[in-house]
CSV table of C-alpha atoms and ligand atoms in Angstrom, one decimal:
chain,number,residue,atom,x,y,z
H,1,UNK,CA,27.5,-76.1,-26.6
H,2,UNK,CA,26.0,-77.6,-23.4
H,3,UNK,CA,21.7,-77.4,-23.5
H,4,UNK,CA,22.0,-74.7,-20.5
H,5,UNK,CA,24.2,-72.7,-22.8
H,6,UNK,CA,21.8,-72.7,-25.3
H,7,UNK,CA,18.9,-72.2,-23.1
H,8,UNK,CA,20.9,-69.4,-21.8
H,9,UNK,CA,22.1,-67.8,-25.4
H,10,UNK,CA,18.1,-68.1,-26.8
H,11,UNK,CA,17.0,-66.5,-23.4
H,12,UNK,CA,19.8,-63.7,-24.5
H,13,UNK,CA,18.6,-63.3,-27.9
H,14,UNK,CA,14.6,-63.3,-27.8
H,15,UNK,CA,15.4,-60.5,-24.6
H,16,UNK,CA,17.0,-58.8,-27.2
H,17,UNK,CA,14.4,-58.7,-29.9
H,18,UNK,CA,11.9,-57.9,-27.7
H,19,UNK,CA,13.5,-54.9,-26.5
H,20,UNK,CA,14.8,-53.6,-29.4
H,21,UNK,CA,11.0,-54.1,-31.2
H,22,UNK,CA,9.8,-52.1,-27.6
H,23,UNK,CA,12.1,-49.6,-28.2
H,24,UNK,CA,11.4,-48.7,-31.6
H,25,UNK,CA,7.8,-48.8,-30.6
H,26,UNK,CA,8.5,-45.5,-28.4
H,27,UNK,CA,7.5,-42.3,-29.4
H,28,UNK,CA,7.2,-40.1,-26.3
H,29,UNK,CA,10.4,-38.9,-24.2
H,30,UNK,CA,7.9,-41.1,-21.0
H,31,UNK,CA,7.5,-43.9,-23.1
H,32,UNK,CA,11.3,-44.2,-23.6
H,33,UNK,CA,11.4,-43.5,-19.8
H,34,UNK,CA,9.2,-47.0,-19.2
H,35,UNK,CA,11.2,-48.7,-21.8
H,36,UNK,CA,13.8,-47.8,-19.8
H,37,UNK,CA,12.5,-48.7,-16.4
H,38,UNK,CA,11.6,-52.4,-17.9
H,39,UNK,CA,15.1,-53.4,-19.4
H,40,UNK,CA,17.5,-51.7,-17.9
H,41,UNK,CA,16.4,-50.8,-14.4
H,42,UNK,CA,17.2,-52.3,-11.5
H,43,UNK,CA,14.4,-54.7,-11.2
H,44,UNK,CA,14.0,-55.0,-15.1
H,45,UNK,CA,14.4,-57.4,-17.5
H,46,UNK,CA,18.0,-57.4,-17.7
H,47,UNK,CA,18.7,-58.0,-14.1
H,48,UNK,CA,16.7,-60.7,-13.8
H,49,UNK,CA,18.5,-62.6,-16.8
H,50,UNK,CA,21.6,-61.3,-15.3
H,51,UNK,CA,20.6,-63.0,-12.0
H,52,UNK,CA,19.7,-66.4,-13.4
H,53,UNK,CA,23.4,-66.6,-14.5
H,54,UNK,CA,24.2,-67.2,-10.9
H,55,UNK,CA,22.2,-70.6,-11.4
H,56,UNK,CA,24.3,-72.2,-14.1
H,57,UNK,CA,27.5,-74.3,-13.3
H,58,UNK,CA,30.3,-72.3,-12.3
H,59,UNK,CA,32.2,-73.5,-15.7
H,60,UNK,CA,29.2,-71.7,-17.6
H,61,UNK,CA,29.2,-68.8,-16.1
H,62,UNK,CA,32.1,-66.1,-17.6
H,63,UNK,CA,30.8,-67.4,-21.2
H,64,UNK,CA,27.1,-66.6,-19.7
H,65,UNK,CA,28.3,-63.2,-18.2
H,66,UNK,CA,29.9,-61.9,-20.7
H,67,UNK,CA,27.2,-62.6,-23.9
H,68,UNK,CA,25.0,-60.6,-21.1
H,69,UNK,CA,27.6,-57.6,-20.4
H,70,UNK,CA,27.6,-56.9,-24.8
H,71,UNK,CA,23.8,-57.2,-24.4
H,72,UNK,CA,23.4,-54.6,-21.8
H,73,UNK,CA,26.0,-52.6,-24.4
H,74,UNK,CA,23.9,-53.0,-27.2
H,75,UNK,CA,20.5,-52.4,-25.4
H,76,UNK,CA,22.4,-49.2,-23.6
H,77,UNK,CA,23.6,-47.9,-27.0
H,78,UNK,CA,20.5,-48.2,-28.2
H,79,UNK,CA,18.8,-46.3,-25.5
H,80,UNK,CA,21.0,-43.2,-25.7
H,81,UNK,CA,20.5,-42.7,-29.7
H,82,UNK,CA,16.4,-43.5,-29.5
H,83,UNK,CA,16.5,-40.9,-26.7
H,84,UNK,CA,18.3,-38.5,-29.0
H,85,UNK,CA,16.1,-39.2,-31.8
H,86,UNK,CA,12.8,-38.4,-29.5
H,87,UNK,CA,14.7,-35.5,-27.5
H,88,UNK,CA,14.8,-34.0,-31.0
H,89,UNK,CA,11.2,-34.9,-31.9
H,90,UNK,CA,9.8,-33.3,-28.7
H,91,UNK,CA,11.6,-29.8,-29.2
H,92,UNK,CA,10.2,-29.7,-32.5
H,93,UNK,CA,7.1,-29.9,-31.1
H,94,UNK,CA,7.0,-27.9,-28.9
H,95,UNK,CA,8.4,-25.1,-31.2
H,96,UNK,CA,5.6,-25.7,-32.9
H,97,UNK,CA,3.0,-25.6,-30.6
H,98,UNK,CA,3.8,-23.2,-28.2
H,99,UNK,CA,5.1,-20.2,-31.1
H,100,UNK,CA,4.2,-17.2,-30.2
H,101,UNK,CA,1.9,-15.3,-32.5
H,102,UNK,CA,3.3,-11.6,-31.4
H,103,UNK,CA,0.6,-9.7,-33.6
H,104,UNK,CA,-2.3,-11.0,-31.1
H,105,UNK,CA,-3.3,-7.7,-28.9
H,106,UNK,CA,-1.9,-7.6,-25.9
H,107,UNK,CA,-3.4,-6.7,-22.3
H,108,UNK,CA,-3.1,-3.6,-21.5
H,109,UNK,CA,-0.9,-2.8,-18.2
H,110,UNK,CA,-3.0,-1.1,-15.4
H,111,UNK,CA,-1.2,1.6,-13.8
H,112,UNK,CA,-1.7,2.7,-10.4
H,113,UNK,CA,-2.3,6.8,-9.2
H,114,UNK,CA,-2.2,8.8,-5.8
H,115,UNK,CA,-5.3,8.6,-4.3
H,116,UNK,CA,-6.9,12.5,-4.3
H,117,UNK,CA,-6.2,13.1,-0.3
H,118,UNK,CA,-2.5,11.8,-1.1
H,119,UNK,CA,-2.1,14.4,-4.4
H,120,UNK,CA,-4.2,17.2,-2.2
H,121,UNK,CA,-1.7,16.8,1.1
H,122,UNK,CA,1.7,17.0,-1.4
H,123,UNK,CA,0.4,19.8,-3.3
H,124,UNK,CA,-0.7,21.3,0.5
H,125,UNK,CA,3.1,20.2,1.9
H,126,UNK,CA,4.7,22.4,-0.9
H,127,UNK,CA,3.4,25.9,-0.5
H,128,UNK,CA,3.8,25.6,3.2
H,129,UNK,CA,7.4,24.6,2.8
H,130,UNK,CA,7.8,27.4,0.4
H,131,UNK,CA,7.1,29.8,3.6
H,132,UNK,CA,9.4,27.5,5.1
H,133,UNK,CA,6.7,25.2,7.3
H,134,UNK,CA,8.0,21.8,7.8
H,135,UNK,CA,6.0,18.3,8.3
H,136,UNK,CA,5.5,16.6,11.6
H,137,UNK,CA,3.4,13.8,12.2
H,138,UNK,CA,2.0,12.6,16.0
H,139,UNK,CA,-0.2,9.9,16.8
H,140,UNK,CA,-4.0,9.4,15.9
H,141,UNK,CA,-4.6,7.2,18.5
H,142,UNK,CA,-4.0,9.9,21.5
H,143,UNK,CA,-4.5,10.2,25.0
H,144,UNK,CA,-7.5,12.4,26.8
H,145,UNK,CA,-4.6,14.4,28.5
H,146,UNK,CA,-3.2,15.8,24.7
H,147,UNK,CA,-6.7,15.6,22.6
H,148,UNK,CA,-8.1,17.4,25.4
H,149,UNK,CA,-6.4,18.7,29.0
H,150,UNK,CA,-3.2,20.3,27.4
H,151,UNK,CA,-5.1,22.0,24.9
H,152,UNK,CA,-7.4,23.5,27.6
H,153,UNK,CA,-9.7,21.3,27.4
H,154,UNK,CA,-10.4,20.2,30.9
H,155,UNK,CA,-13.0,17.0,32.1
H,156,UNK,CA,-16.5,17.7,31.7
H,157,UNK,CA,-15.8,21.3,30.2
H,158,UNK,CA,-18.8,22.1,27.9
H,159,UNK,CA,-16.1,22.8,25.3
H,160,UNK,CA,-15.7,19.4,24.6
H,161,UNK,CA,-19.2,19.0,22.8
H,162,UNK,CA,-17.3,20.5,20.3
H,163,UNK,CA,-15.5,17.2,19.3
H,164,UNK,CA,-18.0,14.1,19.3
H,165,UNK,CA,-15.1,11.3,20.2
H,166,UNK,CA,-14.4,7.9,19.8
H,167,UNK,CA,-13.4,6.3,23.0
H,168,UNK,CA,-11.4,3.2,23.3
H,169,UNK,CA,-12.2,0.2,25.8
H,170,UNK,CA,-8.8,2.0,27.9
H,171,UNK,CA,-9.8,4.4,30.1
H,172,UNK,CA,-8.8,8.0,29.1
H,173,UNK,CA,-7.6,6.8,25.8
H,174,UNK,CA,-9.6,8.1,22.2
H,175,UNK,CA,-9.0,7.9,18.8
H,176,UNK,CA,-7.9,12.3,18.1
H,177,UNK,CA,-10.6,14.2,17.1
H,178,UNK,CA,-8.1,16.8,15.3
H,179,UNK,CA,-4.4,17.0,14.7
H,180,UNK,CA,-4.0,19.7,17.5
H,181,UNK,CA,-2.9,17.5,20.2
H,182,UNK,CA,0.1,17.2,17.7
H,183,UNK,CA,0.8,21.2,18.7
H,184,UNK,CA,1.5,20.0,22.9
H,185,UNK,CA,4.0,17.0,20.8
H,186,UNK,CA,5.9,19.4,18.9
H,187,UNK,CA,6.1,22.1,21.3
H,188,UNK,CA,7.9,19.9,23.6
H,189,UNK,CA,9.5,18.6,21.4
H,190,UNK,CA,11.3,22.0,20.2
H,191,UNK,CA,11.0,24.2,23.2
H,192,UNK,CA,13.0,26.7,23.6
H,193,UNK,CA,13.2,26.8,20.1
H,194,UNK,CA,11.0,28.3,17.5
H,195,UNK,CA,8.5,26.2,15.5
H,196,UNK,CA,7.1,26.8,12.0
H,197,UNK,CA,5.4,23.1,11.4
H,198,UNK,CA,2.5,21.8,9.8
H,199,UNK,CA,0.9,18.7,11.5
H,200,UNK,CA,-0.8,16.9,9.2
H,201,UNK,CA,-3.0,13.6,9.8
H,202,UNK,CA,-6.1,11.5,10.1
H,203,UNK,CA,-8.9,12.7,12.7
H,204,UNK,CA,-12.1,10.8,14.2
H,205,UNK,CA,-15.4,12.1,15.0
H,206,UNK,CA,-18.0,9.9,16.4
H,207,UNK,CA,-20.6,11.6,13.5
H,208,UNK,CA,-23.4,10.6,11.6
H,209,UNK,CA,-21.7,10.2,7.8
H,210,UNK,CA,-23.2,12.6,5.2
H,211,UNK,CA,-22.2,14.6,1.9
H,212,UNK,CA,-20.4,17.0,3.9
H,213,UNK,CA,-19.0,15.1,6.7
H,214,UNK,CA,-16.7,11.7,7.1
H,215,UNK,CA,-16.0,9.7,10.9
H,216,UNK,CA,-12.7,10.0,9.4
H,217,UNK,CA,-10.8,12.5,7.5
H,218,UNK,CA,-7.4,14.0,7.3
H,219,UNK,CA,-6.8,17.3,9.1
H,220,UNK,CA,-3.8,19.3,8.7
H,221,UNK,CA,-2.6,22.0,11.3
H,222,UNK,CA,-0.3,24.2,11.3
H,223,UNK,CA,1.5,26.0,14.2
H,224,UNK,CA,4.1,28.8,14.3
H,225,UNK,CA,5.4,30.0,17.6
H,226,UNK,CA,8.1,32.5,18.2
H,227,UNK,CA,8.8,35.5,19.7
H,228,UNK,CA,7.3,37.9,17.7
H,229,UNK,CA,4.2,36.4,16.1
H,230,UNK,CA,1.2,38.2,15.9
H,231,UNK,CA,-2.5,38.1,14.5
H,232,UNK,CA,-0.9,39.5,11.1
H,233,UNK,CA,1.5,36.7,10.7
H,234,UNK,CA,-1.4,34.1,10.9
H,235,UNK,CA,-3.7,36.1,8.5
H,236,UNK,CA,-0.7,36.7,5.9
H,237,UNK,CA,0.3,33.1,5.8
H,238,UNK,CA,-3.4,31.8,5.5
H,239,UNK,CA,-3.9,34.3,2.4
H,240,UNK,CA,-1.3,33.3,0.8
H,241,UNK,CA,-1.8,29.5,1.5
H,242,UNK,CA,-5.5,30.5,-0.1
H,243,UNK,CA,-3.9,32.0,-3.1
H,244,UNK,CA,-1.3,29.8,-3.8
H,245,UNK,CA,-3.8,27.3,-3.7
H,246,UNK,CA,-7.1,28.3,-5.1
H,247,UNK,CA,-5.5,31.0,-7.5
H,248,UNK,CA,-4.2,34.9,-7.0
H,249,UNK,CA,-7.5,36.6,-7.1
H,250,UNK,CA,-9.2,34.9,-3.6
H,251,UNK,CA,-9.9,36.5,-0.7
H,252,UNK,CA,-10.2,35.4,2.6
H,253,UNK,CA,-12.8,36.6,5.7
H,254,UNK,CA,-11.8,36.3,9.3
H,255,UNK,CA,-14.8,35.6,11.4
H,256,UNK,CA,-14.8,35.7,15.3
H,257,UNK,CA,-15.1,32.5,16.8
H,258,UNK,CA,-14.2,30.5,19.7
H,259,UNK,CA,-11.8,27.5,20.3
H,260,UNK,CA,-10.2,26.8,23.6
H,261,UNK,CA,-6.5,26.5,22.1
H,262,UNK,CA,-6.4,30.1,21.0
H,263,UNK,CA,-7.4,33.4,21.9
H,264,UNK,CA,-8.1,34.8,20.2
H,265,UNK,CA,-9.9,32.5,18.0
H,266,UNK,CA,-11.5,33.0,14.1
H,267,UNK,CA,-12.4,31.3,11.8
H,268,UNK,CA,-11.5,31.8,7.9
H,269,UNK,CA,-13.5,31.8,4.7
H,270,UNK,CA,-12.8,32.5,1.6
H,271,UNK,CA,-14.7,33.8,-1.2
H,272,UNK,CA,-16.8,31.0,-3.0
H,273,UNK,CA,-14.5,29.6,-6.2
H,274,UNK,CA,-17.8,28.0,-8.2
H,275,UNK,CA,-19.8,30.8,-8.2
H,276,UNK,CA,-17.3,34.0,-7.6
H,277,UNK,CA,-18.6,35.9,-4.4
H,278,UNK,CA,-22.0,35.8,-6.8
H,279,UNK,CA,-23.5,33.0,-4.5
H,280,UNK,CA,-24.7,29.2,-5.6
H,281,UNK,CA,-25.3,25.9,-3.7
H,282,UNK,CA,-21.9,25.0,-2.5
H,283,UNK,CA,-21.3,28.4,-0.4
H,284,UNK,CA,-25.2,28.3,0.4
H,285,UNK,CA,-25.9,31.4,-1.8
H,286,UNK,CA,-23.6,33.5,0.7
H,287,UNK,CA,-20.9,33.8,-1.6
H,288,UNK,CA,-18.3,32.7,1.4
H,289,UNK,CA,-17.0,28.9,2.6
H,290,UNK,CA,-15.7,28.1,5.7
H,291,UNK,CA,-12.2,26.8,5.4
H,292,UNK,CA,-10.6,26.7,8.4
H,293,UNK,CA,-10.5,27.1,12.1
H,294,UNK,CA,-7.5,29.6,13.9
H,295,UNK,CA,-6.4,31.7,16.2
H,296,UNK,CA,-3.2,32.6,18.6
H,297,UNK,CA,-2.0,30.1,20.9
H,298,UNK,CA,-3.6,30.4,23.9
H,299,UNK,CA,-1.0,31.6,27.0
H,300,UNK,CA,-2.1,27.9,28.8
H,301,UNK,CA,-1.1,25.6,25.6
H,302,UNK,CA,1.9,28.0,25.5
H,303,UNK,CA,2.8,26.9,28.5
H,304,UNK,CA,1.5,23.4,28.4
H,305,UNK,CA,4.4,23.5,25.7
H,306,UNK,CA,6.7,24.9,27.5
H,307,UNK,CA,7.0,28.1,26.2
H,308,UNK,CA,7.1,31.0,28.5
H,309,UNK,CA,3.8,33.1,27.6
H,310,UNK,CA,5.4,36.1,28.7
H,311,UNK,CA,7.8,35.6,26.2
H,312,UNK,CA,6.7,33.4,23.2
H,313,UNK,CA,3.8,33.8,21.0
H,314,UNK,CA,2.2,31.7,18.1
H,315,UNK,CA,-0.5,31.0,15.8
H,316,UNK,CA,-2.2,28.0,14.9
H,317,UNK,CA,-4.8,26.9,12.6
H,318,UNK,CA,-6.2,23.6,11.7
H,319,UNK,CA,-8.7,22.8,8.2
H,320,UNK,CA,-10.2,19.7,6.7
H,321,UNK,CA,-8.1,18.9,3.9
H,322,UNK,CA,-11.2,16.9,2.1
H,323,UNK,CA,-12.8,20.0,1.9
H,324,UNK,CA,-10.1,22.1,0.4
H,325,UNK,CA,-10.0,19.4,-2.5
H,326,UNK,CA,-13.7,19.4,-2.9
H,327,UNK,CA,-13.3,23.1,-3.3
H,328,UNK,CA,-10.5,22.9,-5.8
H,329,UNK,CA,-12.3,20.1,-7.8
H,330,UNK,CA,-15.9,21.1,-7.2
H,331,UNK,CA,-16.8,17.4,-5.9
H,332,UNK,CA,-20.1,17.9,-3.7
H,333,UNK,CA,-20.0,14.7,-1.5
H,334,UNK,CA,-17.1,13.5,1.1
H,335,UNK,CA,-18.1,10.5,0.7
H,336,UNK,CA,-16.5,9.6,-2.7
H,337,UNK,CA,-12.6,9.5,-1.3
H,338,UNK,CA,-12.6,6.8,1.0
H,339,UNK,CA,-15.3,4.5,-0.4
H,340,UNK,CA,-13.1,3.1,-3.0
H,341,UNK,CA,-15.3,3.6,-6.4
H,342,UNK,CA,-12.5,3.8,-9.2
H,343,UNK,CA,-14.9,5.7,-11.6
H,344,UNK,CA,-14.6,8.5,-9.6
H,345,UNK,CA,-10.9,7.9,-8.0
H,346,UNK,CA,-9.1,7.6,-11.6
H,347,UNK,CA,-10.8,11.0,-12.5
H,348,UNK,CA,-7.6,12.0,-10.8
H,349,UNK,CA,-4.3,11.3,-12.4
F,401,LIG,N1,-8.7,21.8,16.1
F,401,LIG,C1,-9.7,22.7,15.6
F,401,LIG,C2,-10.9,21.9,15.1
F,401,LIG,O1,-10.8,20.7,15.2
F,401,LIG,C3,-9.2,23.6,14.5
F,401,LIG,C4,-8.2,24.6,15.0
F,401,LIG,C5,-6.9,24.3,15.0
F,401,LIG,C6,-8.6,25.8,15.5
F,401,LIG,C7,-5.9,25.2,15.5
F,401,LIG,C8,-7.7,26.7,16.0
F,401,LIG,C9,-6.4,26.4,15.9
F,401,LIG,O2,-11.9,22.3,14.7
């Protein structure tokens, strides 16, 4: 053998040792991974050796080449069972570490509910649709013309102290004050054709917040017009809304009143459910509680509607539907729905 030979056979030999000794020395999947990077990668151990062949006389080199092609073999077979053996090792482990004990106690899932005004408004939608009342919605942010002037209502009418408003930076443009601009919507919407609807929603009242009153709160109104509707229609529906609601035995009251939608105009009350007629707190020891505005559409919203007064007649009636559910729950302050404490939201489920 020529001394380059044996330069280059030794050179082969103590490569292989040391790698083999590396290799064995792994004992992590990224160990092996280095090992691998240092012999066998591009720029690793082999390579260069495999590059110094290019140095030795030509004669040399297929004898040099190919001693280095079964040592990349060897160190290549080597690689593939080490990384067997380790793949094996690390699943072991990690079975082991990562069982999972199933008898630890589990969280438990939380389950979300209907807010109260949600559960109130359904339970509300379905005895109106059992007198065959369906549901329309209209907008709440509404213009001066429908919140007021179509509902008779005109500018700088005294009436409209009745409704403390939010304006908006447009001109002539408020957040509604109640769901009855929704009455002008439908109506010509339908027109010439009779309506039984119920118009339910979120109102705004530019008011100071207390246990009996919200800046926001959800209204619902209802409206009925056809061609032979009269005071009794509105007074049988509302008494049997009360009932079907608040249980057979309930009474309702019609009080006199003024709005400038209807005329003419009451308002309803119904006998006191905590304290039976008998009088308490909640109905102010009268033994009564307001519940609702209502009256028959007046002949100028009739028209505003399109409807031919002469012809067409209707009743309408609006309540707060926080107040019905503080009835039928006895909860004494508004406030609770929308300020989001749980303790008192998941007493409803
Ligand atoms: N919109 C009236 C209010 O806000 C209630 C009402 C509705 C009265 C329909 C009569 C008819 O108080």
């Amino acid at each position: 053998m020529l001394k380059k030979e044996i330069a280059m056979s030794e050179q082969f030999s103590a490569l292989r040792e040391q790698a083999l000794a590396k290799l064995k020395a792994t004992s992590t999947l990224t160990d092996l991974e280095q090992w691998r990077v240092a012999y066998l990668g591009k720029k690793g151990q082999l390579s260069l050796t495999l590059r110094s062949i290019g140095q030795l006389p030509k004669d040399e080199r297929p004898q040099a080449g190919q001693a280095a092609n079964v040592l990349k073999k060897l160190l290549e077979e080597a690689y593939a069972s080490r990384q067997e053996v380790l793949k094996a090792d690390d699943l072991a482990r990690t079975i082991s570490q990562e069982a999972l004990d199933v008898t630890l106690p589990g969280h438990p899932a939380t389950q979300g509910r209907l807010h109260l005004t949600t559960r109130t408004l359904r339970e509300i939608y379905g005895i109106f649709a059992q007198m065959g009342f369906q549901v329309v919605r209209s907008r709440e942010v509404e213009s001066d013309l429908y919140n007021f002037q179509l509902l008779n209502i005109p500018p700088h009418h005294p009436a409209r102290d009745m409704w403390s408003t939010f304006h908006t930076t447009r001109e002539g443009v408020v957040l509604r004050t109640h769901t009855s601009p929704g009455q002008i919507h439908t109506m010509r919407r339908f027109c010439p054709e009779p309506i039984r609807v119920i118009l339910p929603g979120r109102a705004y009242r530019f008011e100071q917040v207390t246990a009996r009153a919200e800046f926001m709160f959800y209204n619902i109104e209802g409206l009925a017009i056809g061609r032979h509707i009269t005071l009794a229609d509105l007074k049988g529906t509302l008494v049997n809304f009360a009932r079907r609601m608040f249980g057979p035995e309930r009474e309702l009251r019609f009080r006199a009143n003024y709005f400038p939608f209807t005329e003419p105009s009451a308002e309803a009350d119904m006998d006191c459910i905590i304290c039976g007629g008998k009088g308490c707190r909640i109905c102010k020891y009268t033994g009564w509680v307001e519940i609702l505005g209502s009256g028959m559409v007046h002949p100028k919203v009739l028209a505003n509607g399109g409807y031919d007064p002469e012809v067409f007649s209707g009743f309408a009636f609006g309540m707060g539907l926080e107040r019905i559910a503080m009835l039928k729950h006895r909860i004494d302050d508004i406030r609770y729905f929308y300020s989001n404490d749980l303790r008192f939201l998941n007493q409803f489920s």
